[in-house]
XYZ file of C-alpha atoms in Angstrom:
751
model
C 79.800 -74.865 36.217
C 79.581 -75.985 39.890
C 82.796 -77.400 41.290
C 81.202 -80.719 42.231
C 80.120 -81.302 38.619
C 83.615 -80.495 37.344
C 85.099 -82.962 39.859
C 82.608 -85.636 38.805
C 83.585 -85.153 35.141
C 87.264 -85.455 36.015
C 86.606 -88.669 37.918
C 84.286 -90.289 35.347
C 85.864 -89.023 32.106
C 89.555 -88.256 32.765
C 90.526 -88.675 29.103
C 88.893 -85.319 28.396
C 91.783 -83.622 30.116
C 94.505 -85.173 27.975
C 96.313 -82.455 26.042
C 95.501 -82.742 22.322
C 97.552 -79.818 21.086
C 99.582 -76.914 22.408
C 96.618 -74.563 22.813
C 93.841 -76.395 24.616
C 92.720 -79.837 25.695
C 89.405 -81.407 24.793
C 87.877 -80.576 28.160
C 88.571 -76.869 27.614
C 86.881 -76.980 24.233
C 83.764 -78.789 25.445
C 83.408 -76.834 28.659
C 83.729 -73.525 26.789
C 81.145 -74.319 24.126
C 78.711 -76.628 25.942
C 79.417 -76.326 29.685
C 76.414 -78.340 30.874
C 76.608 -81.216 28.386
C 78.527 -83.363 30.875
C 76.319 -82.604 33.860
C 74.330 -85.834 33.429
C 75.682 -89.389 33.923
C 74.130 -90.461 30.605
C 76.085 -87.841 28.704
C 79.314 -88.738 30.499
C 78.789 -92.376 29.547
C 78.155 -91.338 25.942
C 81.280 -89.172 25.983
C 83.368 -92.164 27.025
C 81.974 -94.058 24.029
C 82.944 -91.184 21.771
C 86.459 -91.175 23.197
C 86.704 -94.882 22.398
C 86.066 -94.076 18.732
C 87.604 -90.632 18.152
C 90.994 -89.012 18.446
C 90.767 -85.863 20.615
C 91.368 -83.443 17.719
C 88.705 -85.152 15.608
C 86.183 -84.867 18.406
C 86.957 -81.198 18.982
C 85.992 -80.410 15.407
C 82.657 -82.186 15.427
C 81.546 -82.022 19.066
C 79.350 -78.948 18.679
C 77.205 -80.728 16.102
C 76.783 -83.769 18.345
C 75.826 -81.670 21.367
C 73.338 -79.563 19.400
C 71.700 -82.685 17.998
C 72.477 -81.685 14.412
C 74.186 -85.066 14.086
C 72.404 -87.973 15.721
C 74.243 -89.691 18.549
C 74.080 -93.115 16.951
C 75.403 -91.823 13.636
C 78.224 -89.920 15.380
C 79.594 -93.145 16.869
C 80.001 -94.659 13.381
C 81.738 -91.710 11.705
C 85.413 -92.486 12.575
C 85.315 -96.029 11.179
C 82.752 -95.794 8.389
C 83.099 -92.157 7.260
C 86.516 -90.907 8.438
C 86.905 -88.462 5.560
C 84.080 -86.344 6.984
C 86.301 -85.433 9.953
C 89.132 -83.972 7.865
C 87.238 -82.635 4.848
C 87.081 -78.835 4.336
C 83.368 -79.447 3.689
C 82.844 -80.883 7.211
C 81.222 -77.823 8.765
C 78.870 -77.153 5.850
C 77.779 -80.795 5.728
C 77.229 -80.944 9.494
C 75.361 -77.623 9.596
C 72.970 -78.989 6.960
C 72.823 -82.508 8.359
C 69.021 -82.625 8.144
C 69.389 -82.769 4.355
C 72.889 -84.115 3.763
C 73.418 -86.618 6.597
C 70.012 -87.867 7.659
C 69.194 -89.151 4.174
C 71.433 -92.149 3.473
C 71.352 -91.713 -0.321
C 72.213 -88.011 -0.033
C 75.079 -88.721 2.306
C 76.397 -91.504 0.086
C 76.605 -89.057 -2.813
C 78.111 -86.295 -0.639
C 80.727 -88.674 0.730
C 81.690 -89.743 -2.788
C 82.126 -86.058 -3.658
C 84.490 -85.702 -0.680
C 86.495 -88.692 -1.875
C 86.608 -87.492 -5.466
C 87.161 -83.766 -4.998
C 88.989 -83.599 -1.627
C 89.946 -79.949 -0.990
C 87.595 -78.681 -3.743
C 84.550 -80.539 -2.421
C 82.945 -77.834 -0.285
C 81.727 -75.532 -3.067
C 80.482 -78.524 -5.079
C 78.528 -79.890 -2.094
C 77.089 -76.422 -1.485
C 75.924 -76.369 -5.099
C 74.399 -79.836 -4.702
C 72.596 -78.707 -1.546
C 71.228 -75.611 -3.320
C 69.977 -77.759 -6.205
C 68.026 -79.941 -3.756
C 66.625 -76.848 -2.025
C 65.594 -75.431 -5.407
C 63.562 -78.528 -6.176
C 65.901 -80.777 -8.151
C 64.334 -84.290 -8.060
C 66.088 -86.528 -5.535
C 65.707 -89.544 -7.782
C 67.938 -87.832 -10.374
C 70.711 -86.808 -7.974
C 73.242 -89.088 -9.703
C 73.044 -86.660 -12.625
C 74.620 -84.040 -10.351
C 77.465 -86.380 -9.444
C 78.070 -87.102 -13.130
C 77.886 -83.403 -14.047
C 80.340 -82.346 -11.324
C 82.779 -85.036 -12.432
C 83.307 -82.864 -15.514
C 82.535 -79.332 -14.284
C 83.038 -78.168 -10.705
C 80.207 -75.625 -10.644
C 76.631 -76.819 -10.287
C 73.254 -75.106 -10.123
C 69.704 -75.865 -11.172
C 70.068 -73.544 -14.154
C 73.294 -75.183 -15.356
C 71.770 -78.657 -15.082
C 68.968 -77.669 -17.480
C 71.475 -77.634 -20.328
C 73.002 -80.991 -19.425
C 70.739 -83.102 -21.637
C 70.885 -85.205 -24.771
C 73.488 -87.685 -25.865
C 76.934 -88.032 -24.297
C 78.389 -85.985 -27.156
C 75.912 -83.156 -26.614
C 76.633 -83.178 -22.888
C 80.374 -82.954 -23.569
C 79.830 -80.044 -25.943
C 77.849 -78.225 -23.279
C 80.526 -78.867 -20.634
C 83.315 -77.588 -22.881
C 81.331 -74.427 -23.559
C 80.892 -73.848 -19.806
C 84.619 -74.369 -19.221
C 85.531 -71.954 -21.972
C 83.282 -69.191 -20.634
C 84.415 -69.555 -17.007
C 88.067 -69.445 -18.038
C 87.409 -66.374 -20.173
C 85.806 -64.603 -17.206
C 89.282 -64.078 -15.769
C 91.530 -64.329 -18.820
C 89.848 -61.263 -20.323
C 88.706 -62.867 -23.581
C 84.910 -62.928 -23.143
C 82.726 -62.164 -26.132
C 79.263 -60.618 -26.292
C 77.982 -64.067 -27.308
C 79.401 -65.469 -24.061
C 77.704 -62.750 -22.019
C 74.370 -63.429 -23.715
C 74.204 -67.035 -22.461
C 71.277 -67.526 -20.035
C 73.563 -69.027 -17.388
C 76.250 -66.313 -17.638
C 75.356 -64.413 -14.466
C 75.107 -67.647 -12.482
C 78.625 -68.571 -13.544
C 79.835 -65.062 -12.769
C 78.578 -65.324 -9.174
C 80.507 -68.566 -8.749
C 83.759 -67.387 -10.327
C 83.728 -64.155 -8.308
C 82.252 -64.855 -4.845
C 81.643 -61.815 -2.642
C 84.140 -61.793 0.238
C 83.664 -58.142 1.218
C 80.050 -57.982 2.377
C 78.624 -54.472 2.137
C 81.634 -52.819 0.474
C 80.417 -53.760 -2.993
C 78.334 -56.205 -5.030
C 78.549 -57.775 -8.465
C 75.835 -55.447 -9.700
C 77.674 -52.335 -8.538
C 80.940 -53.572 -10.029
C 79.267 -53.985 -13.416
C 79.521 -50.195 -13.802
C 83.239 -50.684 -14.446
C 84.034 -50.517 -18.161
C 86.660 -52.425 -20.066
C 89.927 -50.550 -19.627
C 92.300 -53.018 -21.286
C 93.626 -50.138 -23.359
C 95.349 -48.816 -20.219
C 97.830 -51.690 -20.601
C 98.571 -51.217 -24.309
C 102.186 -50.251 -23.632
C 103.021 -53.496 -21.837
C 104.304 -56.864 -23.011
C 101.964 -59.309 -21.242
C 101.936 -63.107 -21.324
C 98.592 -64.738 -22.072
C 98.844 -66.539 -18.751
C 101.353 -66.774 -15.895
C 101.533 -70.184 -14.208
C 102.018 -70.158 -10.455
C 103.308 -73.591 -9.499
C 103.023 -73.898 -5.728
C 105.108 -77.034 -5.634
C 107.962 -75.525 -7.657
C 107.983 -72.502 -5.336
C 108.686 -74.695 -2.295
C 111.191 -77.377 -1.376
C 110.474 -80.519 -3.409
C 111.818 -83.989 -4.001
C 110.799 -87.254 -5.603
C 108.455 -89.289 -3.433
C 110.162 -92.193 -1.609
C 110.762 -95.077 -4.021
C 109.862 -93.043 -7.123
C 112.105 -92.652 -10.170
C 111.693 -90.747 -13.424
C 111.270 -92.363 -16.828
C 114.171 -90.601 -18.526
C 113.599 -92.139 -21.978
C 109.924 -91.132 -21.986
C 110.853 -87.571 -21.016
C 113.513 -87.412 -23.737
C 110.970 -88.578 -26.335
C 108.809 -85.569 -25.484
C 111.716 -83.236 -26.243
C 112.689 -84.807 -29.583
C 110.046 -83.003 -31.722
C 111.244 -79.630 -30.440
C 114.920 -80.534 -30.906
C 114.202 -81.694 -34.461
C 112.457 -78.413 -35.240
C 115.354 -76.443 -33.751
C 117.808 -78.421 -35.898
C 115.781 -77.629 -39.029
C 115.638 -73.939 -38.074
C 119.403 -73.858 -37.455
C 120.062 -75.401 -40.891
C 118.092 -72.516 -42.408
C 119.981 -69.980 -40.254
C 116.753 -69.331 -38.319
C 115.292 -67.625 -41.411
C 111.607 -67.369 -40.484
C 110.442 -66.736 -44.036
C 112.261 -69.827 -45.288
C 110.707 -71.854 -42.473
C 107.261 -70.575 -43.444
C 107.783 -71.660 -47.052
C 108.745 -75.191 -45.958
C 105.833 -75.352 -43.526
C 103.257 -74.283 -46.110
C 104.612 -76.805 -48.625
C 104.236 -79.572 -46.042
C 100.735 -78.361 -45.202
C 99.687 -78.313 -48.867
C 101.027 -81.861 -49.325
C 98.705 -83.038 -46.554
C 95.775 -81.140 -48.073
C 96.454 -82.835 -51.413
C 96.257 -86.204 -49.671
C 92.971 -85.168 -48.080
C 91.509 -84.220 -51.481
C 92.721 -87.477 -52.988
C 91.025 -89.497 -50.238
C 87.596 -88.715 -51.733
C 86.071 -88.211 -48.293
C 84.963 -84.657 -49.053
C 83.454 -82.727 -51.940
C 85.799 -80.202 -53.461
C 83.444 -77.415 -52.350
C 83.838 -78.547 -48.748
C 87.612 -78.212 -48.738
C 88.068 -75.181 -50.970
C 89.962 -73.289 -48.294
C 92.864 -70.862 -48.504
C 94.178 -69.787 -45.096
C 96.705 -71.730 -43.023
C 94.257 -71.995 -40.118
C 91.485 -73.365 -42.347
C 93.805 -76.055 -43.698
C 94.994 -77.031 -40.208
C 91.390 -77.058 -39.016
C 90.305 -79.421 -41.810
C 93.205 -81.804 -41.233
C 92.500 -81.887 -37.492
C 88.733 -82.271 -37.973
C 89.320 -85.136 -40.389
C 91.513 -86.745 -37.734
C 89.045 -86.490 -34.839
C 85.689 -86.679 -36.666
C 86.524 -88.551 -39.832
C 88.350 -91.664 -40.940
C 91.805 -90.160 -41.378
C 94.559 -92.476 -42.562
C 97.250 -89.914 -41.744
C 99.791 -90.453 -38.999
C 98.986 -88.319 -35.954
C 102.745 -87.672 -35.833
C 102.365 -85.568 -38.984
C 99.608 -83.499 -37.392
C 101.542 -83.030 -34.146
C 104.560 -81.912 -36.131
C 102.469 -79.397 -38.072
C 101.010 -77.955 -34.876
C 104.401 -77.606 -33.183
C 105.855 -75.976 -36.294
C 102.889 -73.598 -36.479
C 103.570 -72.517 -32.880
C 107.309 -71.985 -33.271
C 107.289 -70.465 -36.754
C 104.349 -68.086 -36.463
C 104.148 -67.277 -32.750
C 107.352 -68.023 -30.858
C 111.034 -67.947 -31.730
C 112.345 -71.519 -31.433
C 115.905 -70.350 -30.707
C 114.784 -68.121 -27.831
C 112.477 -70.823 -26.508
C 115.234 -73.450 -26.367
C 117.700 -71.009 -24.778
C 115.153 -69.781 -22.228
C 114.154 -73.312 -21.271
C 117.776 -74.339 -20.803
C 118.422 -71.283 -18.614
C 115.412 -71.952 -16.405
C 116.336 -75.622 -16.024
C 120.013 -74.963 -15.290
C 119.301 -72.198 -12.776
C 116.737 -74.219 -10.841
C 117.588 -76.225 -7.740
C 115.579 -79.094 -9.279
C 116.146 -78.923 -13.016
C 114.321 -82.159 -13.862
C 111.116 -80.908 -12.252
C 111.358 -77.564 -14.053
C 111.957 -79.372 -17.369
C 108.757 -81.356 -16.813
C 106.909 -78.118 -16.029
C 108.237 -76.588 -19.270
C 107.089 -79.630 -21.234
C 103.677 -79.492 -19.540
C 103.359 -75.843 -20.494
C 104.226 -76.724 -24.093
C 101.865 -79.673 -24.555
C 99.023 -78.541 -22.279
C 99.340 -74.746 -22.366
C 100.830 -73.556 -25.640
C 99.216 -76.303 -27.709
C 95.836 -75.520 -26.160
C 96.193 -71.866 -27.165
C 97.280 -72.899 -30.665
C 94.237 -75.149 -31.041
C 91.969 -72.308 -29.937
C 93.643 -69.923 -32.351
C 93.175 -72.381 -35.218
C 89.487 -72.913 -34.417
C 88.723 -69.220 -33.883
C 90.535 -68.022 -36.994
C 89.209 -70.812 -39.185
C 85.620 -70.146 -38.159
C 86.006 -66.503 -39.119
C 86.114 -67.786 -42.714
C 82.649 -68.484 -44.191
C 83.699 -71.727 -45.911
C 84.868 -73.347 -42.668
C 81.974 -71.986 -40.622
C 79.587 -73.589 -43.119
C 81.459 -76.905 -42.880
C 81.268 -77.112 -39.071
C 77.624 -78.383 -38.999
C 78.753 -81.229 -41.281
C 81.185 -82.424 -38.606
C 78.588 -81.781 -35.894
C 76.058 -84.088 -37.562
C 78.725 -86.694 -38.166
C 79.820 -86.677 -34.533
C 76.385 -86.492 -32.913
C 74.614 -88.983 -35.143
C 77.361 -91.597 -35.343
C 78.205 -91.506 -31.652
C 74.532 -91.240 -30.777
C 73.871 -94.407 -32.769
C 76.606 -96.267 -30.877
C 75.231 -94.988 -27.559
C 71.738 -96.131 -28.501
C 72.909 -99.582 -29.572
C 74.787 -99.984 -26.290
C 71.767 -98.818 -24.299
C 69.437 -101.197 -26.172
C 71.790 -104.103 -25.494
C 71.653 -103.293 -21.786
C 67.846 -103.291 -21.836
C 67.718 -107.034 -22.611
C 64.689 -106.508 -24.829
C 64.264 -110.256 -25.302
C 62.933 -110.418 -21.734
C 60.426 -107.568 -22.119
C 56.952 -107.266 -23.649
C 54.988 -110.528 -23.841
C 58.148 -112.602 -23.946
C 58.080 -116.379 -23.511
C 59.779 -116.044 -20.133
C 57.229 -113.546 -18.855
C 54.281 -115.685 -19.993
C 55.727 -118.752 -18.233
C 56.105 -116.663 -15.063
C 52.452 -115.519 -15.235
C 51.267 -119.112 -15.838
C 52.924 -120.194 -12.604
C 51.256 -117.348 -10.731
C 47.725 -117.986 -12.034
C 47.824 -121.747 -12.500
C 45.986 -123.958 -9.960
C 45.065 -127.568 -10.095
C 43.618 -128.442 -13.453
C 43.314 -124.793 -14.455
C 46.112 -123.913 -16.877
C 46.159 -121.013 -19.367
C 47.354 -121.203 -22.936
C 49.522 -118.392 -24.325
C 46.576 -116.976 -26.297
C 44.305 -117.035 -23.258
C 46.934 -115.222 -21.203
C 47.411 -112.549 -23.867
C 43.662 -111.865 -23.954
C 43.525 -111.741 -20.151
C 46.450 -109.312 -20.009
C 44.897 -107.112 -22.680
C 41.627 -107.025 -20.723
C 43.442 -105.967 -17.530
C 45.456 -103.293 -19.342
C 42.319 -101.764 -20.864
C 40.191 -101.958 -17.724
C 42.898 -100.545 -15.412
C 43.892 -97.605 -17.694
C 47.401 -98.923 -18.242
C 47.803 -100.247 -14.677
C 49.012 -96.849 -13.463
C 47.919 -97.475 -9.884
C 50.731 -99.002 -7.802
C 48.362 -101.081 -5.664
C 44.980 -102.792 -5.837
C 42.211 -103.067 -3.268
C 42.970 -104.841 0.011
C 40.016 -107.145 -0.722
C 41.628 -108.407 -3.929
C 42.674 -112.053 -3.881
C 46.337 -112.857 -3.243
C 46.917 -114.438 -6.661
C 45.285 -111.481 -8.412
C 47.464 -109.056 -6.456
C 50.560 -110.964 -7.497
C 49.400 -111.046 -11.119
C 48.695 -107.287 -11.051
C 52.116 -106.506 -9.592
C 53.985 -108.660 -12.087
C 52.058 -107.259 -15.018
C 52.570 -103.668 -13.892
C 56.322 -104.190 -13.409
C 56.638 -105.717 -16.891
C 54.732 -102.828 -18.452
C 56.942 -100.249 -16.694
C 60.156 -101.963 -17.816
C 58.838 -102.288 -21.368
C 57.672 -98.659 -21.503
C 61.053 -97.490 -20.273
C 62.806 -99.515 -22.979
C 60.550 -98.218 -25.759
C 60.967 -94.635 -24.531
C 64.732 -95.026 -24.529
C 64.813 -96.535 -28.001
C 62.481 -93.951 -29.525
C 63.822 -91.018 -27.517
C 60.453 -89.980 -26.066
C 58.141 -90.706 -23.147
C 55.338 -93.248 -23.645
C 51.741 -92.735 -22.531
C 50.727 -95.719 -20.364
C 47.115 -95.635 -21.592
C 47.985 -95.698 -25.294
C 49.753 -98.998 -25.755
C 49.354 -102.692 -24.883
C 52.031 -105.302 -24.376
C 50.786 -107.499 -27.230
C 51.193 -104.649 -29.750
C 54.811 -103.877 -28.865
C 57.624 -105.577 -30.785
C 60.800 -104.515 -29.048
C 62.913 -106.460 -31.484
C 61.601 -104.334 -34.342
C 62.148 -101.135 -32.372
C 65.721 -102.111 -31.574
C 66.418 -102.607 -35.287
C 65.159 -99.133 -36.207
C 67.697 -96.676 -37.619
C 68.999 -94.104 -35.175
C 66.866 -90.989 -35.468
C 69.535 -88.550 -34.336
C 68.956 -86.187 -31.447
C 66.594 -83.341 -30.799
C 69.406 -81.040 -29.653
C 69.965 -77.892 -31.687
C 73.309 -77.084 -33.310
C 75.124 -74.432 -31.317
C 78.278 -73.165 -33.003
C 79.870 -71.855 -29.786
C 79.310 -75.142 -27.957
C 80.569 -77.263 -30.821
C 83.575 -74.982 -31.381
C 84.553 -75.376 -27.696
C 84.055 -79.127 -27.945
C 86.087 -79.264 -31.158
C 88.967 -77.399 -29.509
C 89.033 -79.981 -26.741
C 88.839 -82.844 -29.249
C 91.805 -81.326 -31.084
C 93.682 -81.165 -27.777
C 93.108 -84.899 -27.333
C 95.725 -85.432 -30.062
C 98.329 -84.540 -27.417
C 96.671 -86.568 -24.641
C 99.451 -89.218 -24.556
C 102.093 -86.526 -24.051
C 100.084 -84.789 -21.341
C 99.402 -88.071 -19.546
C 103.104 -88.989 -19.565
C 104.095 -85.611 -18.141
C 101.333 -85.677 -15.506
C 102.472 -89.129 -14.391
C 106.046 -87.903 -13.910
C 105.001 -84.692 -12.129
C 102.858 -86.719 -9.725
C 106.024 -88.391 -8.456
C 107.120 -85.137 -6.803
C 106.042 -83.965 -3.362
C 106.964 -80.982 -1.217
C 108.849 -81.418 2.020
C 105.482 -80.701 3.677
C 103.884 -83.614 1.842
C 101.677 -81.583 -0.525
C 101.192 -82.450 -4.207
C 101.455 -80.182 -7.240
C 98.912 -77.374 -7.538
C 98.908 -74.684 -10.203
C 97.158 -71.318 -10.287
C 96.668 -69.415 -13.519
C 97.379 -65.698 -13.218
C 96.181 -63.112 -15.746
C 97.306 -59.498 -16.006
C 94.590 -57.241 -17.365
C 91.799 -54.778 -16.780
C 88.711 -56.098 -18.578
C 85.306 -55.340 -17.085
C 84.739 -58.750 -15.464
C 88.098 -58.660 -13.670
C 86.811 -55.657 -11.699
C 85.085 -58.234 -9.478
C 88.418 -59.753 -8.414
C 88.957 -57.076 -5.750
C 85.784 -58.352 -4.101
C 87.226 -61.885 -3.948
C 90.488 -60.538 -2.543
C 88.524 -59.055 0.351
C 89.913 -55.528 -0.053
C 88.089 -52.416 1.132
C 88.725 -50.650 -2.211
C 86.645 -53.264 -4.050
C 83.854 -50.729 -4.548
C 86.095 -47.811 -5.593
C 84.401 -47.630 -8.973
C 82.453 -45.441 -11.390
C 80.278 -43.411 -11.381
C 82.416 -41.546 -8.814
C 84.339 -38.827 -10.748
C 87.609 -40.072 -9.269
C 87.947 -43.764 -8.568
C 90.519 -46.550 -8.496
C 89.188 -48.459 -11.511
C 89.453 -45.478 -13.862
C 93.037 -44.616 -12.841
C 95.045 -45.163 -16.053
C 98.092 -46.411 -14.093
C 96.103 -49.050 -12.180
C 95.782 -52.683 -13.302
C 95.611 -56.191 -11.793
C 97.024 -59.685 -11.714
C 94.066 -62.019 -11.077
C 94.375 -65.650 -9.931
C 92.175 -68.492 -11.189
C 91.844 -72.041 -9.870
C 92.525 -74.442 -12.740
C 89.964 -77.004 -11.510
C 86.997 -75.016 -10.208
C 87.681 -71.883 -12.336
C 87.045 -69.736 -9.252
C 88.909 -66.479 -8.757
C 91.440 -66.903 -5.930
C 92.242 -63.238 -5.304
C 94.548 -60.750 -6.982
C 97.472 -58.358 -6.854
C 96.490 -54.699 -7.164
C 99.160 -53.026 -9.311
C 100.135 -49.411 -10.059
C 102.929 -48.238 -12.330
C 104.843 -44.975 -11.952
C 107.840 -43.241 -13.507
C 109.987 -40.954 -11.399
C 113.539 -39.726 -11.884
C 113.971 -41.999 -14.883
C 112.944 -45.079 -12.906
C 110.005 -47.345 -13.695
C 108.306 -48.475 -10.488
C 105.725 -51.245 -10.142
C 103.834 -51.221 -6.844
C 101.963 -54.262 -5.599
C 99.244 -54.942 -3.040
C 99.078 -58.724 -2.658
C 95.696 -60.177 -1.745
C 95.039 -63.855 -2.452
C 91.647 -64.813 -1.045
C 91.773 -65.825 2.600
C 89.809 -69.060 2.037
C 92.282 -70.193 -0.628
C 95.314 -69.082 1.366
C 94.307 -71.233 4.324
C 94.182 -74.325 2.088
C 97.691 -74.044 0.608
C 101.292 -73.391 1.600
C 101.336 -69.618 2.141
C 105.103 -69.315 1.702
C 105.030 -71.220 -1.597
C 102.115 -69.103 -2.824
C 104.007 -65.882 -2.053
C 107.109 -67.082 -3.902
C 105.016 -68.200 -6.874
C 103.248 -64.826 -7.109
C 106.542 -62.955 -6.866
C 108.074 -65.094 -9.623
C 105.219 -64.126 -11.970
C 105.444 -60.436 -11.027
C 109.200 -60.506 -11.613
C 108.641 -62.111 -15.017
C 106.283 -59.277 -15.975
C 108.615 -56.603 -14.526
C 111.655 -57.888 -16.439
C 109.712 -58.144 -19.707
C 108.665 -54.484 -19.347
C 111.940 -52.993 -18.101
C 110.753 -52.019 -14.615
C 113.501 -51.006 -12.217
C 111.776 -52.285 -9.101
C 108.736 -53.889 -7.531
C 107.772 -52.254 -4.250
C 105.114 -52.564 -1.555
C 103.774 -49.805 0.641
C 105.145 -49.450 4.155
C 101.498 -49.021 5.164
C 100.683 -52.582 6.237
C 96.994 -52.051 5.463
C 97.838 -51.390 1.807
C 100.474 -53.982 1.065
C 98.303 -56.985 2.054
C 95.094 -57.765 3.919
C 96.338 -61.270 4.725
C 97.837 -60.166 8.015
C 99.235 -62.514 10.677
C 99.667 -65.321 8.145
C 102.630 -67.277 6.792
C 102.005 -65.380 3.556
C 102.610 -62.027 5.260
C 105.608 -63.458 7.128
C 107.092 -64.466 3.757
C 106.554 -60.929 2.486
C 108.286 -59.525 5.579
C 111.154 -61.958 5.081
C 111.573 -60.835 1.446
C 111.608 -57.166 2.531
C 114.265 -57.921 5.129
C 116.336 -59.894 2.633
C 116.286 -57.190 -0.085
C 116.759 -54.451 2.525
C 116.096 -51.532 0.172
C 113.595 -48.723 0.438
C 112.221 -46.127 -1.921
C 110.353 -42.911 -1.191
C 108.228 -41.115 -3.757
C 108.993 -37.401 -3.992
C 105.343 -36.717 -3.207
C 102.515 -38.948 -2.075
C 101.021 -40.942 -4.946
C 97.423 -42.068 -5.124
C 96.599 -45.680 -4.323
C 92.799 -45.329 -4.183
C 90.012 -42.811 -3.633
C 87.408 -44.697 -1.633
C 88.847 -45.177 0.920
C 91.368 -42.444 0.129
C 94.834 -44.021 0.417
C 98.212 -42.612 -0.660
C 101.655 -44.169 -0.834
C 105.038 -42.590 -0.185
C 107.424 -44.797 1.779
C 107.964 -48.116 -0.001
C 109.807 -51.381 0.674
C 111.467 -52.879 -2.391
C 110.847 -56.602 -2.902
C 112.667 -56.924 -6.248
C 115.030 -54.734 -8.248
C 116.533 -55.003 -11.701
C 120.092 -56.297 -11.770
């Protein structure tokens, strides 16, 4: 840039040279990216206007889009006051790069901005999905459906939206089925029925985005077989929770205090069960006898209620009985106390799946050893009521439906739920239609009389009805939005009013009857909306889908513990980290099922394509397995830890290559994430009697997240432990590329 221009800029726009951070001022940024933007007086004047509205850092982030014309100049001036969230949202760049669709249409931008407000850090992938739906031809007039859909499920595509139809109940069933499949894609519990769903591959692409470019693809990774058997020797938790807030420095938010009595009430059911177990000397068989007696007492009450035929409740297994009691609670007219059901479910967990004595002792140890015991206690309670109870509900549903009697009963509850709730929905919708104002109502006829009346000429109701019928027949249902320019003013007004009334009436009839009306096949004087509104609900046209309804039923069962979960969530929300961040939890799964082979691709590692059919490959190594991270809101994979296990000189060694996805890492506290991952790895190592966890001294193997706070935390842990281990000979890490390990840094060792 010529010196005289630079001097002119300095004289006319000195604020550009104010330092906005330690690295560069705004002038540097603008002059580097768009050196000639400020060469004209008009642009300098506009820049001064921008500086009146923006903070320097805000302007740095969005300036390129203003200069390129992607964002209009007039719109840019309004962003800081009217749409400030756009400047700080992770979705900013995507929205600005596609401004022709997302910003220059006011209705589109309104919806996008609401997504930013609702989904904050998770908004970008949802907005990308919304954009793709529009590009694929989704009707703009139905875009609110996308906002509604993504309020429940954070993945959206044209294919997924096709299944989001029917009543509210049917939509909820569909959503729960989608959630179940996406969670199973990482937890390793997918079924062949799941994989056969038409939207399966679309979900798979979302859960496992490709972050490695040419190194591999989803299709190439599909050659990896299920190798879960490689882990048969290990004791593995169903899920490891990585609490990023607990891993950092936390405190109660200013002015916040905990509800101690409410928290104590959540512990009472477990304490009561522990007391009962202690009285029976923790004799599991004696506890089972008491539990089954209590369960049979409740089944006897259910039989005596007369709500079911004996053939419907002729069940034998514990899970079938629990299923029926829960289904009667959520779908029927149960007169049982939900406290009885909650007690049964907690007893089922701690008698048949987990030792109550060990659970209480372990919880007390974790709370007492923590620097913030109250927070850890809340986390333990959340895991009980939201985690363990969810797994118990799933177990009950899955095992019960394996029995023919219960599987045959499920459609009975489906019809009860869909038809009864559908009837309520329809009645509510009809009430909103205000049918008394539609058709040839008295109000509409009075309105038409005022339009057509002149002087002595006044129409009777019968004359008007005949006139309207004549117009409807002659104009083929008044489907044309306009009439000829030569038409008289009063006739135009009459035509417009009549057409609007017909459209509103047709819409109401279609909604009541559940089908679209043909404009040419009906006349206003033949429609009696009052009679239609009184018609019995006809049910829905949706087909019964056992997998969808089973997923929905599991969630309905979980709603029994909604008050407990809400109380815990409210208390947890009172905590913040010293950096101001709120609680965020990752689910981590240890396994080696075929879908988890894609996780290496998300982690951005060069060995992501080290797969079959190569004779020697990483995936087929029997001592290789993975810990895979899943976002609990979007269900996306967030990277992984590549693990190998070895035995040498009587020592069990677990090696780790830590690779959370770079996009996720940049959105969270890297130090807290590292500590959370290590806590889960240590939990696994202790449960399986490993002597150490070690990382390769080859920096390219131990993590790809170089020059980050995450790597600095790893280095700090290595320095703190200050122990090394060297394999007697090089051991294989991978084959393509061909990496070996020998010198190792220990990051944890058994005490």
